[in-house]
Amino acid sequence: MRPAAFEYHRAASIEEALSLLAEFGEDGRPIAGGQSLVPMMNLRLARPEHLVDINSLELDKIERTGDTLSLGALVRHERYFNEPLIAEHFPAFLDAAHWIGHPTIRRHGSLGGSISHADPSAELPCVCVLHDATIVARSVNGERRIPASEFFISAYVTALEPGEMVVAVELPIPQRKQHGAFIEIAERMGDFAVIGIGAVLELDGDTVLDARIACAGAELTPVRAASAEQFLKGRQLTEEVAQEAGQLFAQSVDPVNDYRSSAEYRRHLIVQLTSRTLMRAMKSKA
Amino acid sequence: MTQTTLTVNGQTRTLEVEPRRLLADIIRTEFDVSGVHIGCAHGVCGCCTVHIDGIPRLSCLTFAVQCDGKEINTVESLGGFDATHVLQQAFKSEHGLQCGYCTPGFLMTLAPYVEKKVANGEMPSDEEIREAISGNICRCTGYHGIVAAVRKAISNQLEGQQA
């Protein structure tokens, strides 16, 4: 398949990109790596009339400001592996990065692109929800800061308004040392996840002080495990406790049933992967 | 139509290109370079991998107009029609191909990978090699021959350095 006709515009500055996107509204889309948008266009699932190429904009910085790590929308996935601030503070993010697409895709795909595309099985939207990230969006009307929990509305649907574009993702740097992990099951390494689970733990020895768990691929947006997170607080983390947390998480979600997997198998995976991810996060302590 | 200057395997041409045209199609139809194979045309199979300014990229997920002024290399630039490149030779001896449709994509994905490993003096594990080729699909070989070819291409060059 080949894409429908569109007009191509190369933006030289953020201001120019935003003014073009404002002019085109619903009919315009920014393009960076194109690793999600172009497949959608080739399959004619997306038919933007105007593409605004933002590859030459300076939106690829990774910087720390106070207790916030800000990642520009044009940071390419392969850079996460070489970023000491991610390795130190967001180990679950780093672990998740290995599961994003394939090496060629990770070299070109961008953070802003993946977030805006909002595939329900994608790693980065899940990681944003896991880490309580803030999505920074900009339009000619100014900047909006949207909590990740409110950004992902449904499959491929976000809180972005026509004419608005993601410019950065902000991650709150935790006060205390955190341990994290991310595991997923896909048909083939790098394929879309059937289920992916991310976990972040704050530990005192084996005792959980705080826990966060999120799942990709179960529902139409990433989901957090409120009941399992609550259950883990104050408990000693053992295989049994981790299994129980997985059961609680699986009971609290309503998994989709599709060609990739039945809802029942997804529920089974949530139990097992939650348990494995928690244990992997704890073992990463050593 | 957008005026676009592309250099494919050293041949530079300026064309009037419809924005919706994929780089893979332009290379095949306008430059008559048929080593770029199109399998899935939506970024899943890796057959259309080319180098843009030396970096592997899927030419089915790239619009030709985005490549204005860029240097593009296809499998033809590796070892020519005699396939003399060390990786091509290893694919031949280790049965890294059967029908050959996916081979240009594998070679273009792997050539910089092999080069980097050799430069670092590293021999990757089979698992690492499999991750490196995870974006390329081969329906014939079952991948064993391809993994063996990568190992051979790297080990031959590492031994050559020691000698």
CSV table of C-alpha atoms in Angstrom, one decimal:
chain,number,residue,atom,x,y,z
A,1,MET,CA,0.0,0.0,0.0
A,2,ARG,CA,1.1,3.6,-0.6
A,3,PRO,CA,0.0,6.8,1.2
A,4,ALA,CA,-2.7,9.2,-0.1
A,5,ALA,CA,-1.5,12.5,-1.5
A,6,PHE,CA,-0.4,15.2,0.9
A,7,GLU,CA,1.6,18.5,0.9
A,8,TYR,CA,5.0,18.5,2.5
A,9,HIS,CA,6.3,21.4,4.6
A,10,ARG,CA,9.7,21.6,6.3
A,11,ALA,CA,9.6,23.8,9.4
A,12,ALA,CA,12.8,25.8,10.2
A,13,SER,CA,11.6,26.8,13.7
A,14,ILE,CA,9.1,25.8,16.4
A,15,GLU,CA,7.2,29.0,15.7
A,16,GLU,CA,6.9,28.1,12.0
A,17,ALA,CA,5.9,24.5,12.8
A,18,LEU,CA,3.2,25.7,15.2
A,19,SER,CA,1.8,28.4,12.8
A,20,LEU,CA,1.6,25.8,10.0
A,21,LEU,CA,-0.1,23.3,12.3
A,22,ALA,CA,-2.5,26.0,13.5
A,23,GLU,CA,-3.3,26.8,9.8
A,24,PHE,CA,-4.0,23.1,8.9
A,25,GLY,CA,-5.8,22.1,12.1
A,26,GLU,CA,-7.2,18.6,11.9
A,27,ASP,CA,-5.7,18.2,8.4
A,28,GLY,CA,-2.1,18.6,9.5
A,29,ARG,CA,0.3,16.4,11.4
A,30,PRO,CA,3.9,16.9,12.5
A,31,ILE,CA,6.4,14.2,11.2
A,32,ALA,CA,9.7,13.3,13.0
A,33,GLY,CA,11.0,9.8,12.6
A,34,GLY,CA,7.9,8.6,10.9
A,35,GLN,CA,8.2,5.2,12.4
A,36,SER,CA,4.5,5.1,13.5
A,37,LEU,CA,2.9,7.7,11.3
A,38,VAL,CA,4.2,6.5,7.9
A,39,PRO,CA,3.0,2.9,8.5
A,40,MET,CA,-0.4,4.3,9.3
A,41,MET,CA,-0.3,6.5,6.2
A,42,ASN,CA,0.9,3.6,4.0
A,43,LEU,CA,-2.0,1.5,5.3
A,44,ARG,CA,-4.3,4.5,4.7
A,45,LEU,CA,-5.3,4.4,8.4
A,46,ALA,CA,-4.1,8.0,8.5
A,47,ARG,CA,-4.5,10.5,5.6
A,48,PRO,CA,-3.2,13.9,6.7
A,49,GLU,CA,-3.4,16.5,4.0
A,50,HIS,CA,-0.3,18.3,5.2
A,51,LEU,CA,2.8,17.0,6.9
A,52,VAL,CA,5.0,19.4,8.8
A,53,ASP,CA,8.5,18.0,9.0
A,54,ILE,CA,10.0,19.0,12.4
A,55,ASN,CA,13.2,17.1,12.2
A,56,SER,CA,15.4,20.2,12.1
A,57,LEU,CA,13.9,21.8,15.2
A,58,GLU,CA,16.0,21.9,18.4
A,59,LEU,CA,13.7,19.7,20.5
A,60,ASP,CA,16.2,17.0,21.2
A,61,LYS,CA,17.7,18.1,24.6
A,62,ILE,CA,17.8,16.0,27.7
A,63,GLU,CA,18.2,18.2,30.7
A,64,ARG,CA,17.7,18.3,34.4
A,65,THR,CA,16.1,21.3,36.0
A,66,GLY,CA,15.8,20.9,39.8
A,67,ASP,CA,13.8,17.7,40.5
A,68,THR,CA,12.7,17.3,36.9
A,69,LEU,CA,14.2,15.5,34.0
A,70,SER,CA,13.0,17.0,30.7
A,71,LEU,CA,13.3,15.0,27.5
A,72,GLY,CA,12.7,16.8,24.2
A,73,ALA,CA,10.1,15.4,21.8
A,74,LEU,CA,12.8,14.8,19.2
A,75,VAL,CA,15.0,12.6,21.4
A,76,ARG,CA,15.5,9.4,19.4
A,77,HIS,CA,14.9,6.1,21.3
A,78,GLU,CA,18.5,4.9,21.1
A,79,ARG,CA,19.7,7.8,23.1
A,80,TYR,CA,17.9,6.5,26.3
A,81,PHE,CA,20.6,3.9,26.5
A,82,ASN,CA,23.4,6.4,26.8
A,83,GLU,CA,21.8,8.8,29.2
A,84,PRO,CA,23.2,8.4,32.8
A,85,LEU,CA,20.3,10.4,34.3
A,86,ILE,CA,17.8,7.8,33.0
A,87,ALA,CA,19.9,4.9,34.1
A,88,GLU,CA,20.3,6.4,37.6
A,89,HIS,CA,16.7,7.6,38.3
A,90,PHE,CA,14.4,5.7,35.9
A,91,PRO,CA,15.6,2.1,35.6
A,92,ALA,CA,12.2,0.9,34.5
A,93,PHE,CA,12.3,3.4,31.6
A,94,LEU,CA,15.7,2.1,30.6
A,95,ASP,CA,14.6,-1.5,30.8
A,96,ALA,CA,11.5,-0.7,28.7
A,97,ALA,CA,13.6,1.0,26.0
A,98,HIS,CA,15.1,-2.4,25.0
A,99,TRP,CA,11.6,-3.5,24.0
A,100,ILE,CA,10.8,-0.6,21.7
A,101,GLY,CA,10.7,-1.8,18.1
A,102,HIS,CA,14.0,-2.9,16.5
A,103,PRO,CA,17.4,-1.2,16.3
A,104,THR,CA,16.7,0.6,13.0
A,105,ILE,CA,13.4,1.9,14.4
A,106,ARG,CA,15.0,3.0,17.7
A,107,ARG,CA,17.5,5.0,15.8
A,108,HIS,CA,14.9,7.2,14.1
A,109,GLY,CA,11.7,6.9,16.2
A,110,SER,CA,11.2,9.8,18.6
A,111,LEU,CA,9.8,10.1,22.1
A,112,GLY,CA,7.2,12.7,21.0
A,113,GLY,CA,6.2,10.6,18.1
A,114,SER,CA,5.5,7.5,20.2
A,115,ILE,CA,3.6,9.5,22.8
A,116,SER,CA,1.5,11.3,20.3
A,117,HIS,CA,0.8,8.0,18.4
A,118,ALA,CA,-0.5,6.5,21.6
A,119,ASP,CA,-0.5,2.8,20.6
A,120,PRO,CA,-2.1,0.9,23.5
A,121,SER,CA,0.6,-1.7,23.5
A,122,ALA,CA,3.6,0.8,23.2
A,123,GLU,CA,6.2,1.0,26.0
A,124,LEU,CA,6.7,4.8,26.3
A,125,PRO,CA,3.1,5.8,27.0
A,126,CYS,CA,3.1,3.1,29.7
A,127,VAL,CA,6.4,4.3,31.1
A,128,CYS,CA,5.0,7.9,31.2
A,129,VAL,CA,2.0,6.7,33.2
A,130,LEU,CA,4.3,4.6,35.4
A,131,HIS,CA,6.5,7.6,36.3
A,132,ASP,CA,3.7,10.1,36.6
A,133,ALA,CA,5.2,12.1,33.7
A,134,THR,CA,3.9,15.4,32.5
A,135,ILE,CA,3.5,15.9,28.7
A,136,VAL,CA,4.4,19.4,27.5
A,137,ALA,CA,2.3,20.4,24.5
A,138,ARG,CA,2.6,23.6,22.6
A,139,SER,CA,0.4,25.5,20.0
A,140,VAL,CA,0.3,29.1,18.8
A,141,ASN,CA,-2.0,29.7,21.8
A,142,GLY,CA,0.8,28.8,24.3
A,143,GLU,CA,1.9,25.8,26.3
A,144,ARG,CA,-0.1,23.2,28.2
A,145,ARG,CA,1.2,20.8,30.7
A,146,ILE,CA,-0.8,17.6,30.8
A,147,PRO,CA,-0.4,14.8,33.3
A,148,ALA,CA,0.2,11.4,31.6
A,149,SER,CA,-2.8,10.0,33.4
A,150,GLU,CA,-5.0,12.5,31.5
A,151,PHE,CA,-3.0,12.5,28.2
A,152,PHE,CA,-3.9,9.0,26.9
A,153,ILE,CA,-7.6,9.0,26.2
A,154,SER,CA,-8.1,5.9,24.1
A,155,ALA,CA,-6.2,3.8,21.5
A,156,TYR,CA,-4.4,6.3,19.2
A,157,VAL,CA,-6.4,9.2,20.9
A,158,THR,CA,-4.7,11.8,23.1
A,159,ALA,CA,-5.6,15.0,24.8
A,160,LEU,CA,-3.7,16.9,22.0
A,161,GLU,CA,-5.9,19.5,20.3
A,162,PRO,CA,-5.7,20.2,16.6
A,163,GLY,CA,-2.7,22.5,16.0
A,164,GLU,CA,-1.0,21.3,19.1
A,165,MET,CA,2.3,19.3,19.3
A,166,VAL,CA,4.2,17.5,22.0
A,167,VAL,CA,7.5,19.4,22.7
A,168,ALA,CA,8.8,17.5,25.8
A,169,VAL,CA,8.1,14.9,28.4
A,170,GLU,CA,9.0,15.7,32.0
A,171,LEU,CA,9.8,13.1,34.5
A,172,PRO,CA,9.8,13.9,38.3
A,173,ILE,CA,13.1,12.7,39.7
A,174,PRO,CA,12.4,10.6,42.8
A,175,GLN,CA,13.6,11.8,46.2
A,176,ARG,CA,14.9,8.4,47.2
A,177,LYS,CA,16.6,5.6,45.3
A,178,GLN,CA,14.2,3.5,43.2
A,179,HIS,CA,14.4,0.1,41.6
A,180,GLY,CA,12.6,-0.6,38.5
A,181,ALA,CA,12.0,-3.1,35.7
A,182,PHE,CA,10.0,-3.7,32.6
A,183,ILE,CA,9.1,-7.0,30.9
A,184,GLU,CA,6.9,-7.7,28.0
A,185,ILE,CA,5.7,-10.6,25.9
A,186,ALA,CA,5.5,-10.2,22.1
A,187,GLU,CA,5.3,-12.7,19.3
A,188,ARG,CA,8.7,-11.8,18.2
A,189,MET,CA,11.4,-9.5,19.8
A,190,GLY,CA,10.4,-6.0,19.0
A,191,ASP,CA,6.9,-6.7,17.9
A,192,PHE,CA,3.9,-5.0,19.4
A,193,ALA,CA,3.5,-6.3,23.0
A,194,VAL,CA,0.6,-8.5,24.0
A,195,ILE,CA,1.3,-7.4,27.5
A,196,GLY,CA,4.1,-5.2,29.0
A,197,ILE,CA,4.5,-4.5,32.7
A,198,GLY,CA,6.6,-1.8,34.3
A,199,ALA,CA,7.3,-1.6,38.0
A,200,VAL,CA,9.1,0.9,40.3
A,201,LEU,CA,9.9,0.0,43.9
A,202,GLU,CA,11.2,1.9,46.8
A,203,LEU,CA,12.7,-0.6,49.2
A,204,ASP,CA,14.0,-0.9,52.7
A,205,GLY,CA,15.8,-4.2,52.5
A,206,ASP,CA,13.1,-6.5,51.2
A,207,THR,CA,10.3,-4.3,52.5
A,208,VAL,CA,8.3,-2.2,50.0
A,209,LEU,CA,8.0,1.4,51.1
A,210,ASP,CA,6.3,2.4,47.8
A,211,ALA,CA,5.4,0.7,44.6
A,212,ARG,CA,4.1,1.7,41.2
A,213,ILE,CA,3.0,-0.7,38.5
A,214,ALA,CA,1.7,0.0,35.0
A,215,CYS,CA,0.5,-2.2,32.2
A,216,ALA,CA,0.6,-1.8,28.4
A,217,GLY,CA,-1.6,-3.8,26.0
A,218,ALA,CA,-4.4,-4.7,28.4
A,219,GLU,CA,-6.8,-1.8,27.8
A,220,LEU,CA,-7.0,1.0,25.3
A,221,THR,CA,-4.7,3.1,27.4
A,222,PRO,CA,-1.9,2.3,29.8
A,223,VAL,CA,-3.3,1.3,33.2
A,224,ARG,CA,-1.9,1.6,36.8
A,225,ALA,CA,-2.4,-1.0,39.4
A,226,ALA,CA,-3.8,1.0,42.3
A,227,SER,CA,-5.0,-2.0,44.4
A,228,ALA,CA,-1.8,-3.9,43.9
A,229,GLU,CA,0.4,-0.9,44.7
A,230,GLN,CA,-1.6,-0.3,47.9
A,231,PHE,CA,-1.3,-4.0,48.8
A,232,LEU,CA,2.5,-4.0,48.4
A,233,LYS,CA,3.2,-1.1,50.7
A,234,GLY,CA,4.8,-2.3,54.0
A,235,ARG,CA,5.0,-5.9,52.8
A,236,GLN,CA,8.1,-8.0,52.4
A,237,LEU,CA,8.5,-8.7,48.7
A,238,THR,CA,8.6,-12.5,48.1
A,239,GLU,CA,7.6,-14.6,45.1
A,240,GLU,CA,4.2,-15.3,46.8
A,241,VAL,CA,3.5,-11.6,47.6
A,242,ALA,CA,4.5,-10.7,44.0
A,243,GLN,CA,2.0,-13.3,42.6
A,244,GLU,CA,-0.7,-11.9,44.9
A,245,ALA,CA,0.0,-8.4,43.6
A,246,GLY,CA,-0.3,-9.8,40.1
A,247,GLN,CA,-3.6,-11.4,40.9
A,248,LEU,CA,-4.9,-8.1,42.3
A,249,PHE,CA,-3.8,-6.2,39.2
A,250,ALA,CA,-5.4,-8.7,36.8
A,251,GLN,CA,-8.7,-8.5,38.7
A,252,SER,CA,-8.7,-4.7,38.4
A,253,VAL,CA,-8.3,-4.6,34.6
A,254,ASP,CA,-10.7,-5.4,31.7
A,255,PRO,CA,-8.3,-6.7,29.0
A,256,VAL,CA,-9.2,-6.4,25.3
A,257,ASN,CA,-9.9,-9.5,23.2
A,258,ASP,CA,-8.3,-9.3,19.8
A,259,TYR,CA,-6.5,-11.1,17.0
A,260,ARG,CA,-3.2,-11.0,19.0
A,261,SER,CA,-4.5,-12.6,22.2
A,262,SER,CA,-7.7,-13.5,24.1
A,263,ALA,CA,-8.6,-11.4,27.1
A,264,GLU,CA,-8.2,-14.5,29.3
A,265,TYR,CA,-4.5,-15.0,28.2
A,266,ARG,CA,-3.8,-11.3,28.7
A,267,ARG,CA,-5.2,-11.7,32.3
A,268,HIS,CA,-2.9,-14.6,32.8
A,269,LEU,CA,0.1,-12.7,31.5
A,270,ILE,CA,-0.7,-9.7,33.8
A,271,VAL,CA,-0.4,-12.0,36.8
A,272,GLN,CA,2.8,-13.7,35.7
A,273,LEU,CA,4.5,-10.6,34.3
A,274,THR,CA,3.6,-8.4,37.2
A,275,SER,CA,5.2,-11.0,39.5
A,276,ARG,CA,8.3,-11.4,37.3
A,277,THR,CA,8.7,-7.7,36.9
A,278,LEU,CA,8.5,-7.0,40.6
A,279,MET,CA,11.1,-9.7,41.3
A,280,ARG,CA,13.3,-8.4,38.6
A,281,ALA,CA,13.1,-4.8,40.0
A,282,MET,CA,14.0,-6.1,43.5
A,283,LYS,CA,16.9,-8.2,42.1
A,284,SER,CA,18.3,-5.2,40.3
A,285,LYS,CA,19.1,-3.8,43.7
A,286,ALA,CA,22.0,-6.2,44.1
B,1,MET,CA,5.7,18.3,-6.7
B,2,THR,CA,8.8,19.1,-4.7
B,3,GLN,CA,12.3,19.6,-6.1
B,4,THR,CA,14.5,17.0,-4.5
B,5,THR,CA,18.2,16.2,-5.0
B,6,LEU,CA,19.2,12.7,-4.1
B,7,THR,CA,22.5,10.9,-4.4
B,8,VAL,CA,22.0,7.1,-4.8
B,9,ASN,CA,25.2,5.0,-4.8
B,10,GLY,CA,27.2,8.1,-5.9
B,11,GLN,CA,24.8,9.1,-8.7
B,12,THR,CA,23.3,12.6,-8.0
B,13,ARG,CA,20.0,13.7,-9.6
B,14,THR,CA,17.5,16.4,-9.0
B,15,LEU,CA,13.9,15.3,-9.5
B,16,GLU,CA,10.4,16.7,-9.2
B,17,VAL,CA,8.9,14.4,-6.6
B,18,GLU,CA,5.4,14.0,-5.4
B,19,PRO,CA,5.6,14.2,-1.6
B,20,ARG,CA,3.7,10.9,-1.1
B,21,ARG,CA,6.3,8.9,-2.9
B,22,LEU,CA,8.3,6.5,-0.8
B,23,LEU,CA,12.1,6.6,-1.0
B,24,ALA,CA,12.1,2.9,-1.8
B,25,ASP,CA,9.9,3.5,-4.9
B,26,ILE,CA,12.0,6.4,-6.1
B,27,ILE,CA,15.2,4.5,-5.8
B,28,ARG,CA,13.7,1.6,-7.8
B,29,THR,CA,11.9,3.5,-10.5
B,30,GLU,CA,13.9,6.7,-10.9
B,31,PHE,CA,17.4,5.4,-10.2
B,32,ASP,CA,16.8,1.9,-11.6
B,33,VAL,CA,18.4,0.4,-8.5
B,34,SER,CA,16.6,-2.8,-7.9
B,35,GLY,CA,18.5,-4.1,-4.8
B,36,VAL,CA,16.0,-2.2,-2.6
B,37,HIS,CA,13.3,-4.8,-2.0
B,38,ILE,CA,9.9,-3.9,-0.8
B,39,GLY,CA,8.3,-6.6,1.3
B,40,CYS,CA,5.6,-5.2,3.6
B,41,ALA,CA,5.7,-1.5,3.0
B,42,HIS,CA,4.9,-0.7,6.6
B,43,GLY,CA,8.1,-1.1,8.5
B,44,VAL,CA,7.8,-4.7,9.6
B,45,CYS,CA,10.1,-6.8,7.4
B,46,GLY,CA,13.2,-4.8,7.0
B,47,CYS,CA,13.7,-5.7,3.3
B,48,CYS,CA,13.9,-2.1,2.2
B,49,THR,CA,16.7,-1.1,4.6
B,50,VAL,CA,19.2,1.4,3.0
B,51,HIS,CA,21.8,3.7,4.4
B,52,ILE,CA,21.0,7.4,4.5
B,53,ASP,CA,24.2,9.4,5.2
B,54,GLY,CA,25.6,6.0,6.4
B,55,ILE,CA,22.8,5.1,8.9
B,56,PRO,CA,20.4,2.2,8.3
B,57,ARG,CA,16.9,3.3,7.7
B,58,LEU,CA,13.7,1.7,6.3
B,59,SER,CA,13.1,3.3,2.9
B,60,CYS,CA,9.4,2.4,3.0
B,61,LEU,CA,9.0,4.6,6.1
B,62,THR,CA,10.8,7.5,4.5
B,63,PHE,CA,9.4,10.0,1.9
B,64,ALA,CA,11.9,10.8,-0.8
B,65,VAL,CA,11.2,14.6,-0.3
B,66,GLN,CA,12.6,14.2,3.3
B,67,CYS,CA,16.0,13.1,1.8
B,68,ASP,CA,16.8,16.3,-0.1
B,69,GLY,CA,20.6,16.6,-0.3
B,70,LYS,CA,21.2,13.3,1.4
B,71,GLU,CA,23.5,10.5,0.3
B,72,ILE,CA,21.8,7.1,0.0
B,73,ASN,CA,23.5,3.8,-0.4
B,74,THR,CA,21.9,0.5,-1.3
B,75,VAL,CA,23.1,-3.1,-1.3
B,76,GLU,CA,24.7,-2.5,-4.7
B,77,SER,CA,27.3,-0.2,-3.0
B,78,LEU,CA,28.5,-2.9,-0.6
B,79,GLY,CA,30.3,-5.4,-2.8
B,80,GLY,CA,29.1,-4.6,-6.3
B,81,PHE,CA,27.5,-7.3,-8.5
B,82,ASP,CA,30.2,-9.8,-7.6
B,83,ALA,CA,29.2,-9.4,-3.9
B,84,THR,CA,32.7,-9.2,-2.7
B,85,HIS,CA,31.9,-7.6,0.7
B,86,VAL,CA,33.1,-9.8,3.7
B,87,LEU,CA,29.5,-10.1,5.0
B,88,GLN,CA,28.2,-11.1,1.5
B,89,GLN,CA,30.9,-13.8,1.3
B,90,ALA,CA,30.0,-15.1,4.7
B,91,PHE,CA,26.3,-15.2,3.8
B,92,LYS,CA,27.3,-17.3,0.8
B,93,SER,CA,29.5,-19.8,2.7
B,94,GLU,CA,27.2,-20.1,5.8
B,95,HIS,CA,24.0,-20.4,3.8
B,96,GLY,CA,22.7,-17.1,5.1
B,97,LEU,CA,20.2,-16.9,2.2
B,98,GLN,CA,17.9,-19.1,0.2
B,99,CYS,CA,15.5,-17.2,-2.0
B,100,GLY,CA,17.4,-14.0,-1.4
B,101,TYR,CA,14.5,-11.6,-1.2
B,102,CYS,CA,15.3,-10.4,2.3
B,103,THR,CA,19.1,-10.5,1.9
B,104,PRO,CA,19.7,-6.9,0.8
B,105,GLY,CA,17.9,-5.7,3.9
B,106,PHE,CA,19.8,-8.0,6.2
B,107,LEU,CA,23.1,-6.9,4.6
B,108,MET,CA,22.3,-3.2,5.0
B,109,THR,CA,21.2,-3.6,8.6
B,110,LEU,CA,24.2,-5.8,9.5
B,111,ALA,CA,27.1,-4.1,7.6
B,112,PRO,CA,27.5,-1.2,10.0
B,113,TYR,CA,26.9,-3.6,13.0
B,114,VAL,CA,29.7,-5.9,11.9
B,115,GLU,CA,32.0,-2.9,11.2
B,116,LYS,CA,31.4,-1.5,14.7
B,117,LYS,CA,31.9,-4.9,16.4
B,118,VAL,CA,35.2,-5.4,14.5
B,119,ALA,CA,36.3,-1.8,15.3
B,120,ASN,CA,35.6,-2.5,19.0
B,121,GLY,CA,37.3,-5.9,18.9
B,122,GLU,CA,34.1,-7.6,20.2
B,123,MET,CA,32.5,-10.9,19.3
B,124,PRO,CA,28.8,-10.6,20.1
B,125,SER,CA,26.8,-13.5,21.5
B,126,ASP,CA,24.2,-15.2,19.3
B,127,GLU,CA,21.5,-13.5,21.3
B,128,GLU,CA,23.0,-10.1,20.6
B,129,ILE,CA,23.2,-10.9,16.9
B,130,ARG,CA,19.6,-12.0,16.9
B,131,GLU,CA,18.6,-8.7,18.5
B,132,ALA,CA,20.5,-6.9,15.8
B,133,ILE,CA,18.5,-8.6,13.1
B,134,SER,CA,15.2,-8.5,15.0
B,135,GLY,CA,13.8,-6.0,12.5
B,136,ASN,CA,14.4,-8.2,9.5
B,137,ILE,CA,12.2,-11.1,8.5
B,138,CYS,CA,13.6,-14.1,6.6
B,139,ARG,CA,11.0,-16.8,5.6
B,140,CYS,CA,13.6,-19.4,4.3
B,141,THR,CA,16.6,-19.9,6.4
B,142,GLY,CA,15.3,-20.0,10.0
B,143,TYR,CA,18.0,-17.5,10.8
B,144,HIS,CA,20.7,-20.0,11.9
B,145,GLY,CA,22.7,-19.5,8.7
B,146,ILE,CA,22.4,-15.7,9.0
B,147,VAL,CA,23.7,-15.7,12.6
B,148,ALA,CA,26.6,-18.0,11.6
B,149,ALA,CA,27.4,-15.6,8.7
B,150,VAL,CA,27.6,-12.6,11.1
B,151,ARG,CA,29.8,-14.6,13.5
B,152,LYS,CA,32.1,-15.6,10.6
B,153,ALA,CA,32.3,-12.1,9.1
B,154,ILE,CA,33.3,-10.7,12.5
B,155,SER,CA,35.7,-13.5,13.5
B,156,ASN,CA,37.5,-13.5,10.2
B,157,GLN,CA,38.2,-9.8,10.5
B,158,LEU,CA,39.2,-10.1,14.1
B,159,GLU,CA,41.6,-12.9,13.3
B,160,GLY,CA,42.9,-10.8,10.3
B,161,GLN,CA,43.7,-8.0,12.7
B,162,GLN,CA,45.7,-10.3,15.0
B,163,ALA,CA,47.7,-11.8,12.2
